[in-house]
Short mmCIF file of C-alpha atoms in Angstrom, two decimals:
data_model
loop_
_atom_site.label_atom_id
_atom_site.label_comp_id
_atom_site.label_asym_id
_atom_site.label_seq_id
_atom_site.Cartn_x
_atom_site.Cartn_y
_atom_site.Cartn_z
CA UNK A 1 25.61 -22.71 73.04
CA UNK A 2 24.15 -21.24 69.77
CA UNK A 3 20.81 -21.31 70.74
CA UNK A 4 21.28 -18.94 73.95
CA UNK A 5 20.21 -16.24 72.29
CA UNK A 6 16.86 -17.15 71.79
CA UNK A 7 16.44 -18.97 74.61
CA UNK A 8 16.94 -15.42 77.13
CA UNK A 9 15.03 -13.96 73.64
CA UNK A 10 12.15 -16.72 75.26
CA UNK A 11 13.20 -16.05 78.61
CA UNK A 12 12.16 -12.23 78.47
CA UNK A 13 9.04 -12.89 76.77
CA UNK A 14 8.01 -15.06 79.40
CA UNK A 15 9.05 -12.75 81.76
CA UNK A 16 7.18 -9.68 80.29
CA UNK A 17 3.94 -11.65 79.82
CA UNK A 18 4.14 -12.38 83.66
CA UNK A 19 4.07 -8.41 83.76
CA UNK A 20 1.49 -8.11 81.79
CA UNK A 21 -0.91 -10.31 83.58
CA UNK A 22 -0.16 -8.76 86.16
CA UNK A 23 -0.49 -4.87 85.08
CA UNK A 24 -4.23 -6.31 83.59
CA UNK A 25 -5.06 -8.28 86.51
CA UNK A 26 -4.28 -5.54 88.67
CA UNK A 27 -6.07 -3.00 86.54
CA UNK A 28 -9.51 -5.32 86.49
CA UNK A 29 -9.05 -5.52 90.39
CA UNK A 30 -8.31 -2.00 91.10
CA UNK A 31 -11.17 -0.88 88.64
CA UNK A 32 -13.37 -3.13 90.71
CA UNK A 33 -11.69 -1.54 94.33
CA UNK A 34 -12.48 1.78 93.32
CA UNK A 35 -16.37 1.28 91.67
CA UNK A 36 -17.01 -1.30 94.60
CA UNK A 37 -15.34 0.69 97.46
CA UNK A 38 -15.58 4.40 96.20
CA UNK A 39 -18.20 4.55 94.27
CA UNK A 40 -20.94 2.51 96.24
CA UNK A 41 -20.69 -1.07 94.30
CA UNK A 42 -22.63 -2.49 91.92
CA UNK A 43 -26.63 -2.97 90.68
CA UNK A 44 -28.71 -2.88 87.34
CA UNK A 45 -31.53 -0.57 88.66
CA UNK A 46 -30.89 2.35 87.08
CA UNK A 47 -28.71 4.17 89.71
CA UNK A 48 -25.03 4.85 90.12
CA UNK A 49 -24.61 1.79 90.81
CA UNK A 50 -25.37 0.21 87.37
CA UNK A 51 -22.91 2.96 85.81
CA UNK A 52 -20.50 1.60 88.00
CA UNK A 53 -20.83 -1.70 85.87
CA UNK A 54 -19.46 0.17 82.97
CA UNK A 55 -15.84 0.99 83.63
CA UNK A 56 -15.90 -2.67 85.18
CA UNK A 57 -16.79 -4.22 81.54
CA UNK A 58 -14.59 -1.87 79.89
CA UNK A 59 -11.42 -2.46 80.97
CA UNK A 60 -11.96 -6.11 81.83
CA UNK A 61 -13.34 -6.13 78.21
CA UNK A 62 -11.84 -4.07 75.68
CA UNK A 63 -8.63 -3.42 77.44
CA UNK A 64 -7.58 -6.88 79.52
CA UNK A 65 -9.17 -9.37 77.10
CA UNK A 66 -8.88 -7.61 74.16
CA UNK A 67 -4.81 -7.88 75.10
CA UNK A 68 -5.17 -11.04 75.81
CA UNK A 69 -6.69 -11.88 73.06
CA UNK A 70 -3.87 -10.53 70.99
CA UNK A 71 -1.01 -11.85 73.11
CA UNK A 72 -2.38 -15.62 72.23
CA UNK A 73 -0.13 -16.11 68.66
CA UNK A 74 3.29 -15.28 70.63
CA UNK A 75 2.18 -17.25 73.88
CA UNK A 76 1.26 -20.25 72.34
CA UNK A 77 3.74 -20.11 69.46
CA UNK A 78 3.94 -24.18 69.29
CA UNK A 79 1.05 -24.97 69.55
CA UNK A 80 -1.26 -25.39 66.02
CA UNK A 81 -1.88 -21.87 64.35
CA UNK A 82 -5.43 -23.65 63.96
CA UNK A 83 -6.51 -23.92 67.92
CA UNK A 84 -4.45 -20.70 68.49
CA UNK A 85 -6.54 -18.34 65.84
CA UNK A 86 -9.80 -20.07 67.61
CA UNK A 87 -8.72 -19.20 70.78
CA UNK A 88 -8.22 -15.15 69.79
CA UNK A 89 -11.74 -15.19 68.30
CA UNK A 90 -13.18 -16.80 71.06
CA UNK A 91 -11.27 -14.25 74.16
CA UNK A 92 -12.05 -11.78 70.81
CA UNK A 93 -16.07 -12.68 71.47
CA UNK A 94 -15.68 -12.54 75.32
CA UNK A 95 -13.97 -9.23 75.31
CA UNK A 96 -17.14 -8.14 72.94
CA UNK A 97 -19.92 -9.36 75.00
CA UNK A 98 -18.11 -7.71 78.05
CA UNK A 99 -17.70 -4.16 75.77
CA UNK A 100 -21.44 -4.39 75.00
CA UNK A 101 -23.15 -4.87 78.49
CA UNK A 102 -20.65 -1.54 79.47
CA UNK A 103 -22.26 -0.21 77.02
CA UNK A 104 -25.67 -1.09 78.10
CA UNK A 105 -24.98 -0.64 81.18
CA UNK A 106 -23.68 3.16 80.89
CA UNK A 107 -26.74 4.04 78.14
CA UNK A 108 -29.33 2.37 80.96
CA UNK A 109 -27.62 4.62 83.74
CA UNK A 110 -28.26 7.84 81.72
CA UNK A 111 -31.82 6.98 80.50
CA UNK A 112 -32.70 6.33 83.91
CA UNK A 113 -30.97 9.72 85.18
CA UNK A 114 -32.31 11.85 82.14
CA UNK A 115 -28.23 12.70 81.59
CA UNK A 116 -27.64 13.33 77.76
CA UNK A 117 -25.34 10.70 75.48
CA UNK A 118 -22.98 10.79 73.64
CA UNK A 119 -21.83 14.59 73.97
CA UNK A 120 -18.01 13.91 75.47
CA UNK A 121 -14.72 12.99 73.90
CA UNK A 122 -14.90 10.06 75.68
CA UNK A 123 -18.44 8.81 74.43
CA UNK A 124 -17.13 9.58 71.28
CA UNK A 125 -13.83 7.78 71.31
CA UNK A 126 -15.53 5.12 72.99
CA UNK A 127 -18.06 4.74 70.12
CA UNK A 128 -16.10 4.79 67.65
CA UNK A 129 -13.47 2.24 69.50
CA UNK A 130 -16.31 -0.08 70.10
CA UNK A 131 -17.84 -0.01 66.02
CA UNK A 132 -14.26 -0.75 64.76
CA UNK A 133 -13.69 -3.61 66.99
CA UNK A 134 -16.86 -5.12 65.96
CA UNK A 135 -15.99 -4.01 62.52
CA UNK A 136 -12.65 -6.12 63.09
CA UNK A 137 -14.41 -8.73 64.68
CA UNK A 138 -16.37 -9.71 61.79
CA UNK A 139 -13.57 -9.00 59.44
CA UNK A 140 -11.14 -11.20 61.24
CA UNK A 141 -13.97 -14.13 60.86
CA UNK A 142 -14.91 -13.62 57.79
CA UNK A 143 -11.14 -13.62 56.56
CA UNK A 144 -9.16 -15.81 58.91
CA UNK A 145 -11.78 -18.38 60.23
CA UNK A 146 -14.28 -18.73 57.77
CA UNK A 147 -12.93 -19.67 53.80
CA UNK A 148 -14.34 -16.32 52.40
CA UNK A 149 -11.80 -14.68 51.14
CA UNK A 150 -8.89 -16.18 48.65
CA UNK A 151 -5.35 -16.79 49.99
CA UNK A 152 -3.96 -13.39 48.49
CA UNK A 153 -6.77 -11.38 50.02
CA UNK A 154 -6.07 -13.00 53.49
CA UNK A 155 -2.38 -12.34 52.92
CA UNK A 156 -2.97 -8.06 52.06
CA UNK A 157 -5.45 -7.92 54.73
CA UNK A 158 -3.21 -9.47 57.74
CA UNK A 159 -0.71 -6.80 58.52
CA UNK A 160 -4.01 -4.68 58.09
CA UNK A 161 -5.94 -6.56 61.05
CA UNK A 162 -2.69 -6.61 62.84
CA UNK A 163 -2.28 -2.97 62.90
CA UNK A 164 -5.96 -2.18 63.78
CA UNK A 165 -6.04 -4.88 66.68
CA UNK A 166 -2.94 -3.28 68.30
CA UNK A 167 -4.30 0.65 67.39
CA UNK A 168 -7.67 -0.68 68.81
CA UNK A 169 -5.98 -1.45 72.15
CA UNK A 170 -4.38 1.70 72.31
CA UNK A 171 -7.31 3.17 71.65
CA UNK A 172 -9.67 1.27 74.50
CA UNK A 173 -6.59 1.98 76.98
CA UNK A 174 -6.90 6.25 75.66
CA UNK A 175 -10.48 5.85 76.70
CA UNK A 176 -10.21 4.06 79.56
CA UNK A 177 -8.30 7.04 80.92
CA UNK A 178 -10.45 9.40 79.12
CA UNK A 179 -13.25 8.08 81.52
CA UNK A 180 -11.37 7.73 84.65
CA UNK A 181 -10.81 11.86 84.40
CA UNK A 182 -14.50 12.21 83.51
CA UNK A 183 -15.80 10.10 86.43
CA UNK A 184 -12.98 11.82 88.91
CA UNK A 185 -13.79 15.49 87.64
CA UNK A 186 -17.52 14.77 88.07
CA UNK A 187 -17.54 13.27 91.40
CA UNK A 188 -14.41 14.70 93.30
CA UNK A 189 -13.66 17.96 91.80
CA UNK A 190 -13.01 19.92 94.85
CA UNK A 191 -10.86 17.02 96.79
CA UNK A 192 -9.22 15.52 93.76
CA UNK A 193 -6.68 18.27 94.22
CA UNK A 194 -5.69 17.11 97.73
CA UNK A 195 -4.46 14.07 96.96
CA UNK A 196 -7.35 11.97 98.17
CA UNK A 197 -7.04 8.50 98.27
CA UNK A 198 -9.76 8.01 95.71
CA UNK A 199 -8.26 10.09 93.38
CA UNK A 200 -4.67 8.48 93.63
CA UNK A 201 -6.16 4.99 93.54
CA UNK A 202 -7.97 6.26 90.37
CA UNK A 203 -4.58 7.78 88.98
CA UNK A 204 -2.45 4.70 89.89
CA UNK A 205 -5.35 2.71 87.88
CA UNK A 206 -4.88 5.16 84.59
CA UNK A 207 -0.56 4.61 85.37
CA UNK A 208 -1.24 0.94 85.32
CA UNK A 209 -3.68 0.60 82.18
CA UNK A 210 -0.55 2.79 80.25
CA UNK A 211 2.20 0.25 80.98
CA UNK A 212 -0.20 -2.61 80.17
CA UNK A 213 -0.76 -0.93 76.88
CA UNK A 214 2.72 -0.08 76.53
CA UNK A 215 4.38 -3.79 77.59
CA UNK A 216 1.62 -5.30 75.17
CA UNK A 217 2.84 -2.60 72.46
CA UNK A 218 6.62 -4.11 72.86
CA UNK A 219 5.55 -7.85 73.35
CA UNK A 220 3.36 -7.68 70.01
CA UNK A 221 6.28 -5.32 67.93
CA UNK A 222 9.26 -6.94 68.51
CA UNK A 223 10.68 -9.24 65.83
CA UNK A 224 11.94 -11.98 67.77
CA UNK A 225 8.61 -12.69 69.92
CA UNK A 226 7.09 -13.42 66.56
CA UNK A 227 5.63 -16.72 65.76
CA UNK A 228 8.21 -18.41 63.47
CA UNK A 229 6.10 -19.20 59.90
CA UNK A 230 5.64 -22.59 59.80
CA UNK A 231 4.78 -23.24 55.70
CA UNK A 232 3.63 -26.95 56.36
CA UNK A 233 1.20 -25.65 58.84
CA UNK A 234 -0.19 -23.20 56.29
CA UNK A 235 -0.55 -25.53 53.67
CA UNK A 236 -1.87 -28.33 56.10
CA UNK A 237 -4.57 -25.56 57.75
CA UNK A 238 -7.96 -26.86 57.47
CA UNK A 239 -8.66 -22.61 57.86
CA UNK A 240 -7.56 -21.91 54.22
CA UNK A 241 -9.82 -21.68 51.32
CA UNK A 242 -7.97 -24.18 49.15
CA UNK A 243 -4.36 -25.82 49.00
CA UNK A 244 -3.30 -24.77 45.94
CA UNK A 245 -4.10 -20.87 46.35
CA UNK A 246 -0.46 -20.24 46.94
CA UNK A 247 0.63 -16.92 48.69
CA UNK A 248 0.17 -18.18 52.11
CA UNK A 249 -0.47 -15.22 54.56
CA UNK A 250 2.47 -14.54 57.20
CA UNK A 251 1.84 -15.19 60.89
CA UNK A 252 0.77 -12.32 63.11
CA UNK B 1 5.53 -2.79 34.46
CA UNK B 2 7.65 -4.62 36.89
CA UNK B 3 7.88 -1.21 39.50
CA UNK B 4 4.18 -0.42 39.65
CA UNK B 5 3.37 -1.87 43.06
CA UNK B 6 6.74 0.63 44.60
CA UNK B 7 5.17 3.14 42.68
CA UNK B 8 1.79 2.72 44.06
CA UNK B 9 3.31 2.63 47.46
CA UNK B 10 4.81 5.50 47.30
CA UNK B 11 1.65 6.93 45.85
CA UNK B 12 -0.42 6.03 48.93
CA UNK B 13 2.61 6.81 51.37
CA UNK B 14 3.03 10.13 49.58
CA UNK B 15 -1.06 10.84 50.12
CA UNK B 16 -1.01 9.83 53.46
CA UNK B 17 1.68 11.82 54.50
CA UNK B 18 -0.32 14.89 52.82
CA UNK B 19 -3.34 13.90 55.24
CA UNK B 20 -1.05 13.56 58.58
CA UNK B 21 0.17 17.30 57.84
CA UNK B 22 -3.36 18.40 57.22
CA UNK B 23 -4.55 16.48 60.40
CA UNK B 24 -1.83 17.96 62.18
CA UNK B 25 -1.70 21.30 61.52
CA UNK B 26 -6.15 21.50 61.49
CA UNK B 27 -5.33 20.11 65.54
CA UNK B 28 -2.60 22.99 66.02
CA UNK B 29 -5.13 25.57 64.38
CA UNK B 30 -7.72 24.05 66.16
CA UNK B 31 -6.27 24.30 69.51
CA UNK B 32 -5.71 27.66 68.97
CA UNK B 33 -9.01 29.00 68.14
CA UNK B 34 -10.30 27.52 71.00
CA UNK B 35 -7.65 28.86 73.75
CA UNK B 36 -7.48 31.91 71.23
CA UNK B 37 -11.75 32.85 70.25
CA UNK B 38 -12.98 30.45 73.44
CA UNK B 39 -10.72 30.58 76.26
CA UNK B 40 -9.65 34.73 76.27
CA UNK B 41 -6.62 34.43 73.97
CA UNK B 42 -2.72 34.42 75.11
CA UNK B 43 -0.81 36.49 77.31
CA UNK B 44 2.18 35.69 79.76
CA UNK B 45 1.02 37.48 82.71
CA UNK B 46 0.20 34.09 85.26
CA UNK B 47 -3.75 34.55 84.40
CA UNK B 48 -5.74 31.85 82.43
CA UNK B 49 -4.18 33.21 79.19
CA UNK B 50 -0.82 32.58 80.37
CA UNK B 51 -2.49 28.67 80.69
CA UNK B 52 -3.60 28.96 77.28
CA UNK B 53 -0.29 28.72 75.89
CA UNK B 54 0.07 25.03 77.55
CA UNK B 55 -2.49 23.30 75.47
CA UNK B 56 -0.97 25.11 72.01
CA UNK B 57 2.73 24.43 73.14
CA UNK B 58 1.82 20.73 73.46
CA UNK B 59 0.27 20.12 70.57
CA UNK B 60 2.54 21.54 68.62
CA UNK B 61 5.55 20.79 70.14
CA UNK B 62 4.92 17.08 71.69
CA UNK B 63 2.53 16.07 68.82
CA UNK B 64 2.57 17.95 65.47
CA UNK B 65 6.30 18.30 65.56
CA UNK B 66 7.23 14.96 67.56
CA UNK B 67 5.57 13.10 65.15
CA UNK B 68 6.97 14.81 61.95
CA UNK B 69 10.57 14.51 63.43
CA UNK B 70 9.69 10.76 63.53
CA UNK B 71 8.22 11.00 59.59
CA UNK B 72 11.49 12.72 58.48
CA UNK B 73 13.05 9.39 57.96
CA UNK B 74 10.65 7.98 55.60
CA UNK B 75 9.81 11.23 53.87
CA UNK B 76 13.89 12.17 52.86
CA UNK B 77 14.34 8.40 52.10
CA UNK B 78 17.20 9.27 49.34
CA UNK B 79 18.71 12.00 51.15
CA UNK B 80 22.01 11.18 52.59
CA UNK B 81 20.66 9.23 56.11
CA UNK B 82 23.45 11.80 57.64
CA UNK B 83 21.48 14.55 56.63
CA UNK B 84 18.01 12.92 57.63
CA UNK B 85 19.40 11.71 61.23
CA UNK B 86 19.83 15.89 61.80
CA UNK B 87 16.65 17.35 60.55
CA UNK B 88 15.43 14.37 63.32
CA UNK B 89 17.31 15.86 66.14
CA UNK B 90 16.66 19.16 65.42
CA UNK B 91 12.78 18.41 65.03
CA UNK B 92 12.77 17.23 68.07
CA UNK B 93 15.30 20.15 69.90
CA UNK B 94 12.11 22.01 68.48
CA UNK B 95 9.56 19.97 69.93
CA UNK B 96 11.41 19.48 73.25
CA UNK B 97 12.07 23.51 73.89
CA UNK B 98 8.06 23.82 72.76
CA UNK B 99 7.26 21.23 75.26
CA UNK B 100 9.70 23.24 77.80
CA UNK B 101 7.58 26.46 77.16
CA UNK B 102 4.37 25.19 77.66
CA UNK B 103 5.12 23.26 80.66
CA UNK B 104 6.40 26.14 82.48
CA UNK B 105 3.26 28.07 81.09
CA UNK B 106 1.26 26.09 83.40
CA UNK B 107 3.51 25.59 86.13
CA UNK B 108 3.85 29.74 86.67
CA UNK B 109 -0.43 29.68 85.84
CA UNK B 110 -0.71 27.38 89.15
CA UNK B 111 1.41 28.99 91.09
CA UNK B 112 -0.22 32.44 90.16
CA UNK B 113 -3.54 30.67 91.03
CA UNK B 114 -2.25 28.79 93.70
CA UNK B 115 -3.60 25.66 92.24
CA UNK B 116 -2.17 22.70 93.12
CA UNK B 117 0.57 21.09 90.85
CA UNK B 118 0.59 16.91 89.65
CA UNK B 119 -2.15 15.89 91.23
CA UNK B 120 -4.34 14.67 88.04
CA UNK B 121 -3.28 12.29 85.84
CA UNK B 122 -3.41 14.68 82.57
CA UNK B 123 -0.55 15.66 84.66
CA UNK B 124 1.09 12.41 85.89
CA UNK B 125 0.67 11.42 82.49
CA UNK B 126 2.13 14.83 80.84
CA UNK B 127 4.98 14.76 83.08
CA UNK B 128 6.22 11.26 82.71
CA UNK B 129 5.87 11.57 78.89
CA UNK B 130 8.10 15.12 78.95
CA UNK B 131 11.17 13.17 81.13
CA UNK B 132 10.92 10.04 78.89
CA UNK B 133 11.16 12.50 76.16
CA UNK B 134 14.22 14.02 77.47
CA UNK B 135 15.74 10.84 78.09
CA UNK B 136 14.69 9.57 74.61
CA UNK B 137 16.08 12.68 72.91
CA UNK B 138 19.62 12.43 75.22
CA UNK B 139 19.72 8.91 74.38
CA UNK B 140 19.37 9.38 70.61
CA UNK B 141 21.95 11.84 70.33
CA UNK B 142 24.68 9.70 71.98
CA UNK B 143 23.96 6.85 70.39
CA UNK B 144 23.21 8.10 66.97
CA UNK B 145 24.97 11.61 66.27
CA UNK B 146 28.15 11.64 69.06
CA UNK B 147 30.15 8.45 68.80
CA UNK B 148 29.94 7.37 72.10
CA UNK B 149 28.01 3.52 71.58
CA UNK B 150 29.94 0.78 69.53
CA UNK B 151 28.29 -0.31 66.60
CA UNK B 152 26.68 -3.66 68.04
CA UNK B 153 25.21 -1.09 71.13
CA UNK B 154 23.59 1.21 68.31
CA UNK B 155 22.38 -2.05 66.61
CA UNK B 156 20.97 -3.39 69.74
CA UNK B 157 19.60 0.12 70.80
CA UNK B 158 17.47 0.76 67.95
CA UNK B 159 14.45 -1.06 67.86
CA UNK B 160 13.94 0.43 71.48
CA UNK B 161 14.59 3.56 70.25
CA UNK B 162 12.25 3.70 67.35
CA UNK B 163 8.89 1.67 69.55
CA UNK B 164 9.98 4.25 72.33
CA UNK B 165 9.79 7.46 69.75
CA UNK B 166 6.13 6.13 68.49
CA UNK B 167 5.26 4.82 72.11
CA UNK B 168 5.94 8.60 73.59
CA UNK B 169 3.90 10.09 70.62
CA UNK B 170 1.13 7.84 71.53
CA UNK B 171 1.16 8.53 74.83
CA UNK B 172 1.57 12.70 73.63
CA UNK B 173 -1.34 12.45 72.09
CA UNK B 174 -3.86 10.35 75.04
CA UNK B 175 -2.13 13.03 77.14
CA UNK B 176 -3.11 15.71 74.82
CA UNK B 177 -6.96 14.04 75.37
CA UNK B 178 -7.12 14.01 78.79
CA UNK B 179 -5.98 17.38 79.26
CA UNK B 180 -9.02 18.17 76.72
CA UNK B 181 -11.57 17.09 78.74
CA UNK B 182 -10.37 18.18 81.83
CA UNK B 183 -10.12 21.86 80.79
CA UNK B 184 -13.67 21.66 79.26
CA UNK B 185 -15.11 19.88 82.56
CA UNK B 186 -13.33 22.56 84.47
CA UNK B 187 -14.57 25.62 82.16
CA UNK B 188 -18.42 24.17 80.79
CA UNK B 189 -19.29 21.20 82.60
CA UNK B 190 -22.79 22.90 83.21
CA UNK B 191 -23.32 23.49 79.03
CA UNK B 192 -21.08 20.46 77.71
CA UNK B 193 -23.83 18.20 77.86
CA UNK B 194 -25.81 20.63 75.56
CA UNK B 195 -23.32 20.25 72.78
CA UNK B 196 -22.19 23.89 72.52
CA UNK B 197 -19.81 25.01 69.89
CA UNK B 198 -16.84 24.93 72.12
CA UNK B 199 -17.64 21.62 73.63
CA UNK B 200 -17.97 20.15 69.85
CA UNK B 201 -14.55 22.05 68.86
CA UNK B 202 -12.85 20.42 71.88
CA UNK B 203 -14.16 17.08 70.68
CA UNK B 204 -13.94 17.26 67.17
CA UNK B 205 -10.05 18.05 68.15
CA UNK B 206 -9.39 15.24 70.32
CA UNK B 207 -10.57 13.29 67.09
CA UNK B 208 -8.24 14.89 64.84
CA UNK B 209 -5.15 14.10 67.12
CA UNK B 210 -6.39 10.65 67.37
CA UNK B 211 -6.55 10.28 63.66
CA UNK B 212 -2.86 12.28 63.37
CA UNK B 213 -1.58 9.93 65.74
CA UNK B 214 -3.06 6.64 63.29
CA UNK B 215 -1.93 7.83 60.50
CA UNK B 216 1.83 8.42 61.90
CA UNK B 217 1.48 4.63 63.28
CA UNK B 218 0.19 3.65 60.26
CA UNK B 219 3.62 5.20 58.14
CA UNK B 220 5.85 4.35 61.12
CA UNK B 221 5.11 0.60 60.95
CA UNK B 222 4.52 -0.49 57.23
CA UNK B 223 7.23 -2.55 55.98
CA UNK B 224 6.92 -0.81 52.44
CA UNK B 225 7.23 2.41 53.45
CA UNK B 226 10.61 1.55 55.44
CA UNK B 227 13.50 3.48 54.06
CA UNK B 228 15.70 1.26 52.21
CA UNK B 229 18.99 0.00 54.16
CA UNK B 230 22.12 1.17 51.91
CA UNK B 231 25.15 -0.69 53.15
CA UNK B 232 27.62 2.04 51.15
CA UNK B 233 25.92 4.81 52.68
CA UNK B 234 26.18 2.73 56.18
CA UNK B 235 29.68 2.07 55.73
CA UNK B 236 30.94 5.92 54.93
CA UNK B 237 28.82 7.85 56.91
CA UNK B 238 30.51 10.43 59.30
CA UNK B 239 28.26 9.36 62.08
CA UNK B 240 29.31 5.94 62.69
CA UNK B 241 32.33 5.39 65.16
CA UNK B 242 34.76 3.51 63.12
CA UNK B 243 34.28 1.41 59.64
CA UNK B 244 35.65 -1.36 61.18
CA UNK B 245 33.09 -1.99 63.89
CA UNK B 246 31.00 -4.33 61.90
CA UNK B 247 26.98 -5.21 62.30
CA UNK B 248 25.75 -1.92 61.21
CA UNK B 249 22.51 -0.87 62.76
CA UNK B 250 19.37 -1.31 60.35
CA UNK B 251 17.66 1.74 59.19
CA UNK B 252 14.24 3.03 61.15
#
């Protein structure tokens, strides 16, 4: 009977993961709705159409995978911290690769439409959001994958690359809404206000991309969701520099 | 020797609490040259400068003063936690009639204007933050100052309690963004593209809140920054129901 406690602890995550998947799969799909539906669908000519491709790549990108990406320690918390780290780097690389044909995709669109770049608050939150992620990116393999760095500097930099992973979602799902305004205000300024249906799909989008960000927030923050430390596992790890380093970093 | 690493702790904690108040005041200041030198200045008269006192209430009620209510408990760390738990509530009473004020700034601007009310999701956003902030502040002062919860419901209620005070200043702040680009898209959309000074001022704003807002998450989630638990002062503090109860809640 002791263990009941833990077991609806388990129970909850499991059941707030199911959310999540489905707040992200529902944000991917009603992204895809709206661009596809609303906004004339997709092509990489140089037209509307190839913008469209951008808020696609974005938040099936930097917002779904990225969380994803994060929520792989606590989902697979039995499974060897080994295969699990490989698997965040390589949903990590997808989620890049996705970020950077947005990008592409929205740079191509202007170019082609002779609009400036990189003059809103969302270019510029974007930006920035996209540099540190590649910025953590490369950290996180340089520190956690490949033997770079010694034991204690993998151990002060952890709760570093924790925080920045979880402030980098926040900020892709900021931005995401950032450019859902900016694409509404440009294209439906004078119905937005009437409660058009693409205008409340749009909204319900932004709504949905908040409590993803927010269940992901609680899943990756609570205590008891955490991966227990496993010190044989650590010492065993073929991913540390040496066995004798000591000061084995605590699990994310 | 043995104390350096607290001390350097503190150091950086006492630093970076200097550059959240710099942050955070520059984005009150800034907000109000812009609605004060760009936007036509204040008045409460249901024209656009009774609107202007919406984007100044918010930021300094929901962010600048949400988030240093938060601070308060790692700032006063050997104050009496008595003491600390009321400059928190009162912070926020602050915040919350701030919040108040601006939101029936904008409310009484519309209806001047006859502009329609809750149809973007600046506002869908703005108004689901303001009742979770109600709620959040209700719920904190029955739990915490009135002794109405038992001991093992405070216990239990605040982890929720402290993600849900950083989760609401998170979502203050995106909030805060989107309403930023949606009043410069509905004032300068033709010129914004041309960088012009109040286009730049808007941004460079929306940057500073996002960097207020890391800095508080930063100081909100370090371990070493946490205010030490103090089982004496737990045990005969006023604001806990009875000594008896047992399983005191940890400190935020």
């Amino acid at each position: 009977m002791e263990d009941s406690a833990p077991r609806r602890s388990r129970a909850a995550f499991a059941g707030l993961v199911g959310v999540s998947q489905v707040l992200g799969l529902a944000s991917v799909v009603l992204t895809g709705v709206w661009m596809g539906h609303f906004r004339g669908g997709f092509a990489w000519n140089g037209s509307k159409q190839e913008f469209n491709i951008h808020p696609l790549c974005m938040v099936l990108g930097l917002v779904f995978l990225q969380g994803d990406a994060i929520l792989v320690y606590r989902v697979f918390h039995k499974e060897p911290k080994k295969n699990v780290k490989l698997l965040h780097g390589i949903i990590h690389l997808l989620a890049l690769i996705m970020s950077i044909v947005g990008f592409v995709a929205v740079f191509d669109y202007h170019r082609a439409a002779k609009i400036p770049d990189m003059y809103s608050l969302h270019s510029w939150c974007g930006m920035t959001t996209l540099i540190l992620f590649c910025l953590q990116w490369v950290m996180g393999l340089m520190f956690f994958l490949f033997p770079v760095a010694s034991a204690w500097l993998r151990a002060s930099y952890l709760p570093v690359h924790v925080f920045c992973g979880l402030a980098l979602l926040v900020m892709s799902v900021g931005t995401s809404l950032l450019g859902i305004t900016e694409t509404l205000l440009f294209n439906i300024m004078p119905t937005y206000s009437k409660f058009t249906p693409e205008g409340v799909l749009a909204n319900v989008l932004g709504i949905l991309l908040v409590c993803f960000g927010l269940v992901l927030g609680h899943l990756m923050t609570r205590e008891e969701y955490r991966r227990p430390p496993n010190p044989e596992e650590e010492a065993l790890s073929v991913h540390f520099k040496t066995l004798t380093d000591g000061g084995s970093p605590t699990t994310p």
